[in-house]
Every structure is written in structure tokens, then in C-alpha cells.
Short mmCIF file of C-alpha atoms in Angstrom, two decimals:
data_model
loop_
_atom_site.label_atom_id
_atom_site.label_comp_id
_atom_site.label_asym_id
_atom_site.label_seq_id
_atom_site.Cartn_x
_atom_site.Cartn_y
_atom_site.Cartn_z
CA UNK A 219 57.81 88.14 97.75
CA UNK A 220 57.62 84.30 99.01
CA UNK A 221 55.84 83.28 101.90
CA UNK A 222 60.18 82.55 103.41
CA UNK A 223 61.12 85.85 102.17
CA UNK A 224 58.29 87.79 104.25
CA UNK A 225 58.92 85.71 107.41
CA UNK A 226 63.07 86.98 106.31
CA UNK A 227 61.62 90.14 106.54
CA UNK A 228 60.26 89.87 109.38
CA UNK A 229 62.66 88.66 111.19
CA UNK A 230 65.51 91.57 109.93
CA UNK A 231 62.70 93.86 111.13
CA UNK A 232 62.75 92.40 114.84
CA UNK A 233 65.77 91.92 115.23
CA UNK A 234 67.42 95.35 113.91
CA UNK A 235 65.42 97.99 116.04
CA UNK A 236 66.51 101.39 116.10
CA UNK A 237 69.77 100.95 118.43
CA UNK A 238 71.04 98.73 115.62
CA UNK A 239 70.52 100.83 113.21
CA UNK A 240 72.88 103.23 115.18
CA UNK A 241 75.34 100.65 115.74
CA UNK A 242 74.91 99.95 111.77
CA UNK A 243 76.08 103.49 110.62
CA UNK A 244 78.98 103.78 113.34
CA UNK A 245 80.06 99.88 112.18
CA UNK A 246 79.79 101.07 108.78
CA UNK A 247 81.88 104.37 109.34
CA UNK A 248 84.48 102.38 111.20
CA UNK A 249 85.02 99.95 108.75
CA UNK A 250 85.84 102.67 106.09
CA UNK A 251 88.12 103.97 108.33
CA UNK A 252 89.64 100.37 108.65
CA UNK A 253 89.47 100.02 104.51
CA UNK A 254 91.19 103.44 104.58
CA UNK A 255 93.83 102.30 106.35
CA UNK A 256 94.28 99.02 104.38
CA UNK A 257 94.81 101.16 101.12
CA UNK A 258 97.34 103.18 102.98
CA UNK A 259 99.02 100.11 103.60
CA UNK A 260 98.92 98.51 100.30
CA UNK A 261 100.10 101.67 98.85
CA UNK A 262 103.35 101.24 101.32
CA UNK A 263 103.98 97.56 100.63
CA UNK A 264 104.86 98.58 97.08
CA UNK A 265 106.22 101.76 97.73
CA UNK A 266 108.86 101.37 100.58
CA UNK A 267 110.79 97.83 98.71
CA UNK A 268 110.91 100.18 95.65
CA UNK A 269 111.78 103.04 97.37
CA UNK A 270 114.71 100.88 99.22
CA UNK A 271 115.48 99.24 95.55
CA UNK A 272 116.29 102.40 94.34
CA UNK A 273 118.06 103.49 97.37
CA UNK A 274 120.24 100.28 97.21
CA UNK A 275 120.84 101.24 92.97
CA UNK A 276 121.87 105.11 94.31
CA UNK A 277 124.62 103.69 96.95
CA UNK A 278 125.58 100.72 95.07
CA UNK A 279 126.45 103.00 91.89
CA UNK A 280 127.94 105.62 94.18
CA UNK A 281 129.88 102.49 95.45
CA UNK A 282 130.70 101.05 92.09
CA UNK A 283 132.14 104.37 90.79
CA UNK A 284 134.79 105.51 93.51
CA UNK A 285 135.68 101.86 93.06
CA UNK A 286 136.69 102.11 89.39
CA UNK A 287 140.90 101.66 89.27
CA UNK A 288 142.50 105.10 88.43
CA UNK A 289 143.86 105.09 84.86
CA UNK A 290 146.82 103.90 84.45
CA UNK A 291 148.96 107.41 83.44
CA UNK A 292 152.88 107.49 82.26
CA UNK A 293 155.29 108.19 84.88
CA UNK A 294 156.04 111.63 86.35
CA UNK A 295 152.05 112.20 84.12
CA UNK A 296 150.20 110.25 86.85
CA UNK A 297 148.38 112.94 88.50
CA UNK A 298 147.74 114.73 85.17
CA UNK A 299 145.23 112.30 84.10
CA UNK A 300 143.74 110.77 87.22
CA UNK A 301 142.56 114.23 88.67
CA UNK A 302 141.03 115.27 85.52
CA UNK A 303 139.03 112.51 85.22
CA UNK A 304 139.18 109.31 87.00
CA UNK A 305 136.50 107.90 85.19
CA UNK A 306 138.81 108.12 82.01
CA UNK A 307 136.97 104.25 80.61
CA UNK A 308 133.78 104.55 81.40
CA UNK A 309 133.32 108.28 80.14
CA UNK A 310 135.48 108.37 77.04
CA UNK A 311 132.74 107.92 74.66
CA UNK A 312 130.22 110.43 76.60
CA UNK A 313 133.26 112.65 76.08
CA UNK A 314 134.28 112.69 72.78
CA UNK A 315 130.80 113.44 71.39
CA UNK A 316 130.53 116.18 73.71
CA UNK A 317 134.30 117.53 72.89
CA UNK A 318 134.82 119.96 70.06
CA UNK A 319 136.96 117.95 67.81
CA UNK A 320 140.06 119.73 67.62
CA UNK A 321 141.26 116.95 66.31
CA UNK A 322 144.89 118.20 64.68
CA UNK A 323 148.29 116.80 64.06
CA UNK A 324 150.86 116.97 66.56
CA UNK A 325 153.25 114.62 65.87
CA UNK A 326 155.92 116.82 64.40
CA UNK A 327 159.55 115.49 63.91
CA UNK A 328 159.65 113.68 67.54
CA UNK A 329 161.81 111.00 66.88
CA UNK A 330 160.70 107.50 69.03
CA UNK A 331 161.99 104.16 69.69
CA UNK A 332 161.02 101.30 68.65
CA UNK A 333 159.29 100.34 71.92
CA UNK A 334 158.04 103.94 72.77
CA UNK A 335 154.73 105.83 72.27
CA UNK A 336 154.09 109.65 72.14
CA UNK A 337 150.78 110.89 74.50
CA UNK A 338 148.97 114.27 74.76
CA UNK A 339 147.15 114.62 77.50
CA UNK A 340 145.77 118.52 78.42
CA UNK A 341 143.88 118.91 81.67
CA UNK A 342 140.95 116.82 80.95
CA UNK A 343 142.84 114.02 80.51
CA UNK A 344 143.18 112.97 76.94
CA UNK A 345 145.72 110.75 75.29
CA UNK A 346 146.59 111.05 72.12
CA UNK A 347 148.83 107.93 71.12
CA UNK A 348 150.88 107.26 68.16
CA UNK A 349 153.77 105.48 66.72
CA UNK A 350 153.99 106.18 63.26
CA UNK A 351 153.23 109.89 62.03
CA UNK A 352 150.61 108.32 59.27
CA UNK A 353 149.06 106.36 61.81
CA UNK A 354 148.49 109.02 63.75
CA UNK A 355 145.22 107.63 66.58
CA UNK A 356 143.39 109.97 68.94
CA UNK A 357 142.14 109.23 72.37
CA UNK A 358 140.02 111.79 73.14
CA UNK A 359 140.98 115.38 72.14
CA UNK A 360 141.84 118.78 73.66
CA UNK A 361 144.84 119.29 75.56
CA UNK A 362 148.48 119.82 74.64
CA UNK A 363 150.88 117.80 76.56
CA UNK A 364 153.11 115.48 75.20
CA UNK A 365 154.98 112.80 77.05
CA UNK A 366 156.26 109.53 76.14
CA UNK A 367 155.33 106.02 77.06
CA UNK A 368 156.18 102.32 76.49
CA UNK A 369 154.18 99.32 74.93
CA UNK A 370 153.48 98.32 78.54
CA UNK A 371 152.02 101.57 79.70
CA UNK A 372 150.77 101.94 77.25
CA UNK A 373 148.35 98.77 77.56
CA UNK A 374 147.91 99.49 80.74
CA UNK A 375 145.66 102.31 79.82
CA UNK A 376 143.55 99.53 78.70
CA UNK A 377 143.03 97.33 81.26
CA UNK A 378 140.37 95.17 80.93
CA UNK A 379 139.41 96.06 77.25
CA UNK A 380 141.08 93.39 74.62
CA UNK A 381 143.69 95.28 72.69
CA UNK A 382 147.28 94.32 71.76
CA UNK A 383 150.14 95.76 69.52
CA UNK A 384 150.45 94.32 66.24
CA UNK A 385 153.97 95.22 64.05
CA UNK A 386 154.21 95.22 60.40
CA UNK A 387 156.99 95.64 58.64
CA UNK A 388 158.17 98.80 57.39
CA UNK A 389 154.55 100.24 59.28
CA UNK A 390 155.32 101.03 62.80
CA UNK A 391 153.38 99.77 65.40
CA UNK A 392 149.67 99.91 65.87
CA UNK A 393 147.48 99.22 68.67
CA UNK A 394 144.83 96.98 68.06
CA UNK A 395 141.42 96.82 69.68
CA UNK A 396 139.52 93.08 69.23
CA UNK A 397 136.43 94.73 69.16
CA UNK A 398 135.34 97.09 66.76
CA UNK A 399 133.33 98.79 69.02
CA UNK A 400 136.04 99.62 71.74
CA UNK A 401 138.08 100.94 68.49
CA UNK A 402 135.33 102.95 68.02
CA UNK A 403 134.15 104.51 71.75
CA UNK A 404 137.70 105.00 72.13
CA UNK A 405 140.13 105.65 69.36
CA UNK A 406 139.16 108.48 66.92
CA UNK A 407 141.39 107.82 63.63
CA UNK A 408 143.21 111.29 63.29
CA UNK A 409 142.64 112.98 58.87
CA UNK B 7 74.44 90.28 95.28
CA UNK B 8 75.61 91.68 91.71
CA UNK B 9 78.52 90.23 90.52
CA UNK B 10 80.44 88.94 93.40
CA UNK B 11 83.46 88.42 92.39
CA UNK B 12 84.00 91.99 91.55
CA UNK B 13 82.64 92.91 94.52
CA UNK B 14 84.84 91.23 96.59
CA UNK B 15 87.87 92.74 94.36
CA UNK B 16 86.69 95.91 95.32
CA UNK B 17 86.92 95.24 98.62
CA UNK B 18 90.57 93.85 98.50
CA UNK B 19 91.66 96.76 96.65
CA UNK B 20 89.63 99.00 99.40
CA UNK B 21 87.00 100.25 97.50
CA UNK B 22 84.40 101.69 99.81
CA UNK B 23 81.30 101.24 97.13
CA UNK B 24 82.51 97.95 96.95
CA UNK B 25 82.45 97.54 100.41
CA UNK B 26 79.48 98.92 101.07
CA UNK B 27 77.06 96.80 98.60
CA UNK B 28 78.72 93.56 100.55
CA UNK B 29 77.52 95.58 104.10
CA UNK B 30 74.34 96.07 102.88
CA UNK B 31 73.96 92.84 101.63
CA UNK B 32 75.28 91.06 104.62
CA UNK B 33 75.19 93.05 107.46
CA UNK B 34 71.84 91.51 108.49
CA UNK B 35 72.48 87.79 107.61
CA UNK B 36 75.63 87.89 110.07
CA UNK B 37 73.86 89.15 112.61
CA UNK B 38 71.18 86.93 112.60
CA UNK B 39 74.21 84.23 112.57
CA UNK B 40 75.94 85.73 115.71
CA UNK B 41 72.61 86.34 117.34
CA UNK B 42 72.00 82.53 117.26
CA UNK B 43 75.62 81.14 117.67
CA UNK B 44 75.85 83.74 120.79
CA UNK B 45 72.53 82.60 122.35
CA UNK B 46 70.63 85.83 122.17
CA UNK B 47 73.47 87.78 123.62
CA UNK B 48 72.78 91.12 121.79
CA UNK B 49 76.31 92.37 122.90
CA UNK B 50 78.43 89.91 122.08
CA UNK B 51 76.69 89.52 118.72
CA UNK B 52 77.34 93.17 117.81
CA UNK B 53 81.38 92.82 119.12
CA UNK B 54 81.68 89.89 117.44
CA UNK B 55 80.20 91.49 114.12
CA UNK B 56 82.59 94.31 114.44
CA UNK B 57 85.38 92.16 114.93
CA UNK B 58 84.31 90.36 112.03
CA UNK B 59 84.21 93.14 109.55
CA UNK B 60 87.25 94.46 110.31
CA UNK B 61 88.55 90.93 109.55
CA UNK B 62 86.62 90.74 106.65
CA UNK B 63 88.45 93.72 105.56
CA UNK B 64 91.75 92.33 106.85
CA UNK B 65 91.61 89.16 104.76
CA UNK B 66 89.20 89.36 101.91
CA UNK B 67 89.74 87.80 99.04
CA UNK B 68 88.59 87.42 95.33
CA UNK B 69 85.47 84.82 95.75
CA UNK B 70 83.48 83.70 92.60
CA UNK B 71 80.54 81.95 94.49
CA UNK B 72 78.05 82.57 96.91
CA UNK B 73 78.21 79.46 98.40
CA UNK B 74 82.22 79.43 99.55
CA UNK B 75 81.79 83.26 100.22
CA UNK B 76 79.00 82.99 102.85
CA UNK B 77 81.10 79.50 104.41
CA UNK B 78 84.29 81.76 104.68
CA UNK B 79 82.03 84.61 105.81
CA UNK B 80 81.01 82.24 108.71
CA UNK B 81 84.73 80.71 109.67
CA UNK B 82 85.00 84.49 110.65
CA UNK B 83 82.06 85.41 112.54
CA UNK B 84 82.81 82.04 114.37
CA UNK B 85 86.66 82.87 115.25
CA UNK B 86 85.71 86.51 115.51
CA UNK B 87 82.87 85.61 117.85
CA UNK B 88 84.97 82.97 119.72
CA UNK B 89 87.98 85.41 120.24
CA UNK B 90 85.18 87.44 121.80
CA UNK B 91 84.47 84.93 124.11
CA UNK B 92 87.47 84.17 125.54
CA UNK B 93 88.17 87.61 125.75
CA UNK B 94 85.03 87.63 127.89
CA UNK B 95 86.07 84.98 130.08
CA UNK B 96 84.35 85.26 133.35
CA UNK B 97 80.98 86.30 134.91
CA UNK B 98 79.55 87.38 131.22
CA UNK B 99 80.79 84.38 129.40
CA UNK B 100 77.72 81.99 130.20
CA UNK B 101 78.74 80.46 127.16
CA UNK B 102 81.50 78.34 127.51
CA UNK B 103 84.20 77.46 124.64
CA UNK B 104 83.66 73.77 124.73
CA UNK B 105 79.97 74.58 123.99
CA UNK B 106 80.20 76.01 121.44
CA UNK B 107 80.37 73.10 118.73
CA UNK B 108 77.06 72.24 119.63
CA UNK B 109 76.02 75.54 119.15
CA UNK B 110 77.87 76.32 116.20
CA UNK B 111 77.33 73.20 113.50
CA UNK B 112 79.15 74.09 110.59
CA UNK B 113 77.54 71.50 107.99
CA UNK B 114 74.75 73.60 107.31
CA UNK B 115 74.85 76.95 105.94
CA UNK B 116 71.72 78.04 106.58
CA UNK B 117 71.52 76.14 109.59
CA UNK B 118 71.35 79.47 111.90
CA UNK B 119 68.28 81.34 109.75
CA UNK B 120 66.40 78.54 109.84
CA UNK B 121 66.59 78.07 113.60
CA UNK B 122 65.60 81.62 113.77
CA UNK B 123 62.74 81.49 111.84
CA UNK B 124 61.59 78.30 113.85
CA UNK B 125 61.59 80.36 116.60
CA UNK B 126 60.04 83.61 114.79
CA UNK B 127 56.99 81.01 114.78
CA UNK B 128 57.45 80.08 118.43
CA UNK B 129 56.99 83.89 118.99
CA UNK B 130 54.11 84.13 116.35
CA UNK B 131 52.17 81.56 117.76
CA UNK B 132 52.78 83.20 121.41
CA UNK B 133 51.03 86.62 120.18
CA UNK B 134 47.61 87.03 120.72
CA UNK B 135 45.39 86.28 117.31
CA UNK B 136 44.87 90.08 117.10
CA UNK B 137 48.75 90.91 117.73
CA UNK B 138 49.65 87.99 114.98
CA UNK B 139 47.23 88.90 112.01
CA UNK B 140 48.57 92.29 111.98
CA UNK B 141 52.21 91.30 111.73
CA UNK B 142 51.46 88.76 109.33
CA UNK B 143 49.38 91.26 107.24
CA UNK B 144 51.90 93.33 106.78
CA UNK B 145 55.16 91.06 106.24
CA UNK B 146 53.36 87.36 104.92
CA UNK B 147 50.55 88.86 102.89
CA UNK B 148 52.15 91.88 101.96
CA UNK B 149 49.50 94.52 103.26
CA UNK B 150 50.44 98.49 103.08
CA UNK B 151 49.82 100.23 106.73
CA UNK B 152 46.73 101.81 105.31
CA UNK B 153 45.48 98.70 104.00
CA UNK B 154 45.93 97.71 107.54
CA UNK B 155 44.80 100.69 108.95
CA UNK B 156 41.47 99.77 106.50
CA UNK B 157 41.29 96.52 108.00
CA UNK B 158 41.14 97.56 111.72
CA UNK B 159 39.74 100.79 111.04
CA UNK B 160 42.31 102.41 113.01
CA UNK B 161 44.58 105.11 111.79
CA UNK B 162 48.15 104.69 109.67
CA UNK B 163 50.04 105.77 112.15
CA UNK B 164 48.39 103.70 115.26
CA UNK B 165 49.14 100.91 112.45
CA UNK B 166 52.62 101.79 112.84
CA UNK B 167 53.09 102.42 116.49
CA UNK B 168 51.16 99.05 116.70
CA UNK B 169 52.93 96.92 114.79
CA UNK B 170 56.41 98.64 116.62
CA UNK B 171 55.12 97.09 119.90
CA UNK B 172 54.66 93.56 118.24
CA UNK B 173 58.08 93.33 116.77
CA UNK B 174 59.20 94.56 120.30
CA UNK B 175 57.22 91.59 121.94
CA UNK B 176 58.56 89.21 119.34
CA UNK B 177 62.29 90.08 119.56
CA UNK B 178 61.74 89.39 123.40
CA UNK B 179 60.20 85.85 122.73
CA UNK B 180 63.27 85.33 120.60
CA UNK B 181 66.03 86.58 122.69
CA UNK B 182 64.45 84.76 125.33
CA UNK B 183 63.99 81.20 123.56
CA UNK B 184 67.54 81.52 122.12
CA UNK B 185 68.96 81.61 125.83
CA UNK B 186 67.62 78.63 126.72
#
């Protein structure tokens, strides 16, 4: 210990006499309480933004999906599909893997126009669509309920996803997706 | 101080071992700071301390030297201690605010110990020779209270009780030289 150090030493020692000490301890406990508190409070700063984030995902998504447009269902079928599932887009591929594929020919002997389609829809809301018993496309599967609809109704079941009708000759007419994917999520190609 | 920087982590992050090394360390040295920038007002000192450590707890941040760490210890002991002051404003506040840069020069860090310890010899050389050699025995030369006790021939514990009354006398010679 240096000569400075001693008279430190000294000093502390005169200057913190026993009612210091006490004062000491209760500063000391106070001050936890106070660093107690400031964990408490960094703990909330992270927690209540996150906790309204997620709040703010849970309404906006509750928002987003009773905003979806109702499919777009054949006349006099409207309510058929659109109370069996209003979600018909967003759901279809969900939906088909979870559907037992009962996947079966239907179109027997129905005789169409040129600018007409045959649907099946059941009570969850499926579509079947075809023009041409060889091209025979399924939307979704299980119901039995067939119904008729024209090349603009039946677009309209695909609003907003890029698909168009495409005729070749002595073939019928075909929908036609522009992505391969949507073909996919959406259109299961009947055997 | 080990490792400073992750001391003063700790402390951001709340960490009460953290906290605790920094009290240990400094608990002392701000006193001694308040005790001088508040005149020898005992009171105000210790208000102003706690006021300072729950600041200290308030704002700390990451520091990776001494040197800035004991300046930004001081910018809060002196608002802390000013706040105190003003909140004091009256009959007890002898010490005005506009005094208070002359008492408070912030140029030199250890500006405060060193007055202290100018006046530790004030009260040294005010003890009586008997008073003085004992207290210096024990904290200059480094004497054990029964080498002391060996020394005066008196017992440990009269030693102890002895040397109790000194520091007493001396923290009065202080307190009282820091008023004026």
C-alpha cells in the first residue's frame, strides 16, 4: 500500500462511520429494487410492440379473410358454393390433398353447346368443369351436382388467377391456366 | 475495477452482481465527491448519492474506460446533487446554485479527493502528536492494532476504541473546514 493509498484509506474510514454504513446497505437494497424494476421494464419494451404486432397480424388476417370476394357460382347455384366454402381460392389446394379422391367420370351423354360448360358441385363446394368428355378436368372432388355454365362464368370462377379458353379444332374447348402451378393447386386432370 | 466494460453491461441489462462490484467499487469515491461539492453537508451528500444511483441505473451505459466512466459518473452526482439543491431551496440551501461552479470545477477529475486529502492533513496536523502517530501507524505505516497496542502498551481493543475517537475528531475537522 502507497503512502496516497493509506491516507485513501484513511479518509474512507472517517468519513463512512457506522450510520453510513447503514445508509450503505439500505442504498444498496434500494437500488436492486430500482434494477429490478428496470428489467421489468426492458422485458415490456419488447414484449408489449410484439405482443401488439401479433395482435395487429390476428385482426388484420381476420380482416383480410371476410374480405375475400365470394366465388363467383352459376346462376340459380350461387348459394350452393358460397356457403360451403367461401374461401373456395385460397383453400382449394389445402382441400384437395385432404379430400379422398373420388375422382370418377361423370360426364355421361350430356350433350353441351358450344359456349357451355358442365359443373359438379356437392355441398363442399367443388366444381368439376368440362367441355369435352376426354378432357374431362376436376376442380376439387366430392359432390354430385351438375349444372351448366358459360365461358364467362365460367372465368369468373377465376378471378384474379391468369387463365383463358383456348379452342382447337375438332378438340373442344379447354381452359387454360398461364401458370403451371395454378393448373396444378387447382385443376386435377380426371384418368 | 475488473473488466469494466462488462461490468457496466451488466448493469444495463440489470444484473445485480454486476451492479454490485460497480457499488462497491464506487460507492465511497462518490461520496467523498458529494461530500466536497456539497460543502460538508452530510445530508445532502447522501440524497444526492441516492439520487445518483438510481440514475446511474436509469441511464447506464456500455463504457470501455475508466477515465470517461468516472467523468460521466460525475455529470450525475453533479445534476443529481444540483436537482437536490433546488429542491432544497430555502433555509437549508446555504449553498446557492450560482455557487456552485466554483465549487464544482469539472476540469479535474480528481480534483475533489485531492482537496479532501489536503484537508485530511489540515485535520492531521490539528491532532495532538499522540492522537496523530496512532492514526498514522495504523493507515500510513501499515501497523496491525496489536502492533499498536505493542507500541503504547495498551490493550487491542483500547487500540480500537482509541483510534474510533480520532477518526471521530478528524471527520469533525473535515466537515468543519469543508463549510468554510
Amino acid at each position: 500500500m502507497t503512502r496516497q493509498d493509506g491516507y485513501e484509506k484513511m479518509l474512507d474510514d472517517v468519513l463512512l462511520d457506522e450510520g453510513l454504513h447503514a445508509f450503505r446497505d439500505s442504498l444498496l437494497n434500494e437500488s436492486f429494487g430500482a434494477l429490478k424494476d428496470n428489467r421489468r421494464k426492458t422485458t415490456l419494451r419488447w414484449i408489449v410492440p410484439l405482443a401488439a404486432a401479433a395482435l395487429l397480424l390476428v385482426v388484420f388476417r381476420a380482416f383480410f379473410l371476410t374480405c375475400q370476394p365470394e366465388p363467383y357460382s352459376p346462376s340459380g347455384k350461387k348459394e350452393l358454393v358460397a356457403e360451403t366454402k367461401p374461401a373456395f381460392y385460397m383453400n382449394t389446394a389445402d382441400y384437395m390433398n385432404r379430400t379422398e379422391p373420388a375422382y370418377e367420370m361423370f360426364i355421361q351423354n350430356i350433350s353441351l353447346e358450344d359456349h357451355e360448360w358442365l359443373c359438379r358441385a356437392d355441398s363442399p363446394n367443388d366444381v368439376l368443369i368440362d367441355s369435352e368428355p376426354e378432357t374431362a378436368y376436376l376442380i376439387e372432388s366430392p359432390g354430385f351436382h351438375d349444372f351448366k355454365i358459360t365461358d364467362s362464368e365460367m372465368l369468373a370462377l377465376f378471378v384474379g388467377i391468369p387463365c383463358g379458353l383456348a379452342e382447337t379444332k375438332g378438340q373442344g374447348k379447354r381452359l387454360i391456366f398461364m401458370n403451371e402451378e395454378d393448373e396444378s393447386r387447382i385443376v386435377a386432370k380426371l384418368d | 475495477m475488473d473488466d469494466l466494460s462488462r461490468i457496466t453491461t451488466g448493469i444495463e441489462k440489470g444484473d445485480e452482481a454486476s451492479f454490485r462490484t460497480f457499488y462497491d467499487a464506487y460507492f465511497p469515491r462518490l461520496y467523498r465527491y458529494l461530500l466536497k461539492v456539497s460543502c460538508g453537508k452530510e445530508d445532502l451528500a447522501r440524497d444526492a448519492l441516492q439520487e445518483s444511483m438510481m440514475r446511474v441505473i436509469k441511464y447506464m451505459k456500455r463504457f470501455d474506460h475508466e477515465d470517461d466512466f468516472w467523468n460521466w459518473l460525475r455529470r450525475i452526482a453533479r445534476s443529481a446533487f444540483v436537482d437536490q439543491v433546488r429542491r432544497r431551496k430555502g433555509a437549508d440551501a446555504a449553498l446557492s446554485i450560482s455557487s456552485l461552479e466554483e465549487v464544482l470545477p469539472m476540469d479535474k477529475p480528481e480534483q475533489a479527493d485531492d482537496d479532501l486529502i489536503d484537508l485530511l492533513h489540515v485535520g492531521l496536523d490539528a491532532l495532538n502528536p499522540g492522537d496523530r502517530g496512532l492514526i498514522e501507524g495504523k493507515y500510513i505505516q501499515g501497523k496491525s492494532y496489536d502492533e499498536l497496542a505493542a507500541d503504547l502498551r495498551i490493550s487491542s481493543k483500547a487500540v480500537e476504541s482509541r483510534l474510533a475517537r480520532v477518526r471521530k475528531t478528524l471527520k469533525a475537522i473535515l466537515l468543519e473546514r469543508l463549510e468554510r
